[in-house]
Short mmCIF file of C-alpha atoms in Angstrom, two decimals:
data_model
loop_
_atom_site.label_atom_id
_atom_site.label_comp_id
_atom_site.label_asym_id
_atom_site.label_seq_id
_atom_site.Cartn_x
_atom_site.Cartn_y
_atom_site.Cartn_z
CA LEU T 1 11.07 1.43 23.68
CA ASP T 2 13.77 -1.24 22.08
CA GLN T 3 15.92 1.64 21.28
CA LEU T 4 16.46 2.54 24.95
CA ALA T 5 16.06 -0.53 26.49
CA GLU T 6 19.08 -1.71 23.90
CA LYS T 7 20.82 1.71 25.11
CA HIS T 8 20.65 1.34 28.45
CA ASN T 9 21.73 -2.24 29.02
CA VAL T 10 18.05 -3.70 29.79
CA SER T 11 15.64 -6.28 28.84
CA TYR T 12 12.71 -4.56 26.83
CA LYS T 13 10.68 -6.09 28.89
CA TYR T 14 11.98 -4.32 32.44
CA LEU T 15 12.30 -1.27 30.86
CA SER T 16 8.91 -1.36 29.86
CA LYS T 17 7.40 -2.10 33.64
CA LEU T 18 9.76 0.49 35.22
CA LEU T 19 8.36 2.95 33.23
CA LYS T 20 5.14 2.72 33.70
CA ASP T 21 5.73 2.33 37.67
CA THR T 22 7.53 5.89 37.12
CA LEU T 23 4.91 7.02 34.73
CA GLY T 24 2.17 5.84 35.72
CA MET T 25 1.23 4.90 32.53
CA PRO T 26 2.56 2.74 29.45
CA PHE T 27 5.16 4.32 27.39
CA LEU T 28 3.16 4.20 24.61
CA GLN T 29 0.70 6.63 25.94
CA TYR T 30 3.39 8.93 27.62
CA VAL T 31 5.15 9.22 24.19
CA SER T 32 1.09 10.38 22.71
CA ASN T 33 0.66 12.62 25.56
CA LEU T 34 3.94 14.05 24.50
CA ARG T 35 3.10 14.61 21.08
CA ILE T 36 -0.16 15.93 21.35
CA MET T 37 1.23 18.30 24.44
CA LYS T 38 3.70 19.62 21.32
CA ALA T 39 0.78 19.76 18.70
CA LYS T 40 -1.13 21.87 20.91
CA ASP T 41 1.64 24.38 21.12
CA LEU T 42 2.00 24.32 17.53
CA LEU T 43 -1.56 24.95 16.82
CA LEU T 44 -1.87 27.77 19.21
CA HIS T 45 1.09 29.22 18.97
CA THR T 46 2.30 28.33 14.63
CA LYS T 47 0.02 28.79 11.44
CA LYS T 48 1.21 25.16 10.49
CA ASN T 49 -1.61 23.19 9.59
CA ILE T 50 -2.63 20.16 11.07
CA ASN T 51 -0.93 18.05 8.39
CA LYS T 52 2.59 19.44 8.63
CA ILE T 53 2.11 19.57 12.60
CA SER T 54 1.34 16.11 12.91
CA LEU T 55 4.62 14.81 11.09
CA GLU T 56 6.59 17.80 12.88
CA VAL T 57 5.25 15.58 16.30
CA GLY T 58 5.97 12.44 15.19
CA PHE T 59 2.86 10.89 13.49
CA ASN T 60 3.19 9.14 9.85
CA ASN T 61 -0.13 10.49 8.45
CA GLU T 62 -2.50 13.15 9.35
CA ASN T 63 -5.52 10.57 10.04
CA ASN T 64 -3.62 8.77 13.22
CA PHE T 65 -2.72 12.34 14.78
CA ILE T 66 -6.34 13.39 14.42
CA ARG T 67 -7.69 9.90 16.34
CA MET T 68 -5.32 10.09 18.95
CA PHE T 69 -6.37 14.48 19.49
CA LYS T 70 -9.95 13.49 19.36
CA LYS T 71 -8.94 10.54 21.85
CA LEU T 72 -6.66 12.45 24.10
CA GLU T 73 -8.11 15.77 24.18
CA GLY T 74 -11.94 15.15 23.12
CA VAL T 75 -11.88 17.52 20.30
CA THR T 76 -10.42 17.00 16.92
CA PRO T 77 -7.14 19.89 16.31
CA SER T 78 -9.12 21.70 13.90
#
């Protein structure tokens, strides 16, 4: 969000509010949703393992990915 705000010459706070009003959710929640949607597609259509997918969609480690996946989807990625 900092990089996006800087790129568009607006404050972090302003951009955060604008995105929340537009998207209906905080920026980080939106990004997490996008990451999990991409992960679901990769899980269904590739033979990549969970660790590779978690890194590919932007999570620092597999445990964080599994935790977020379960929080948003109600089940683990496996």
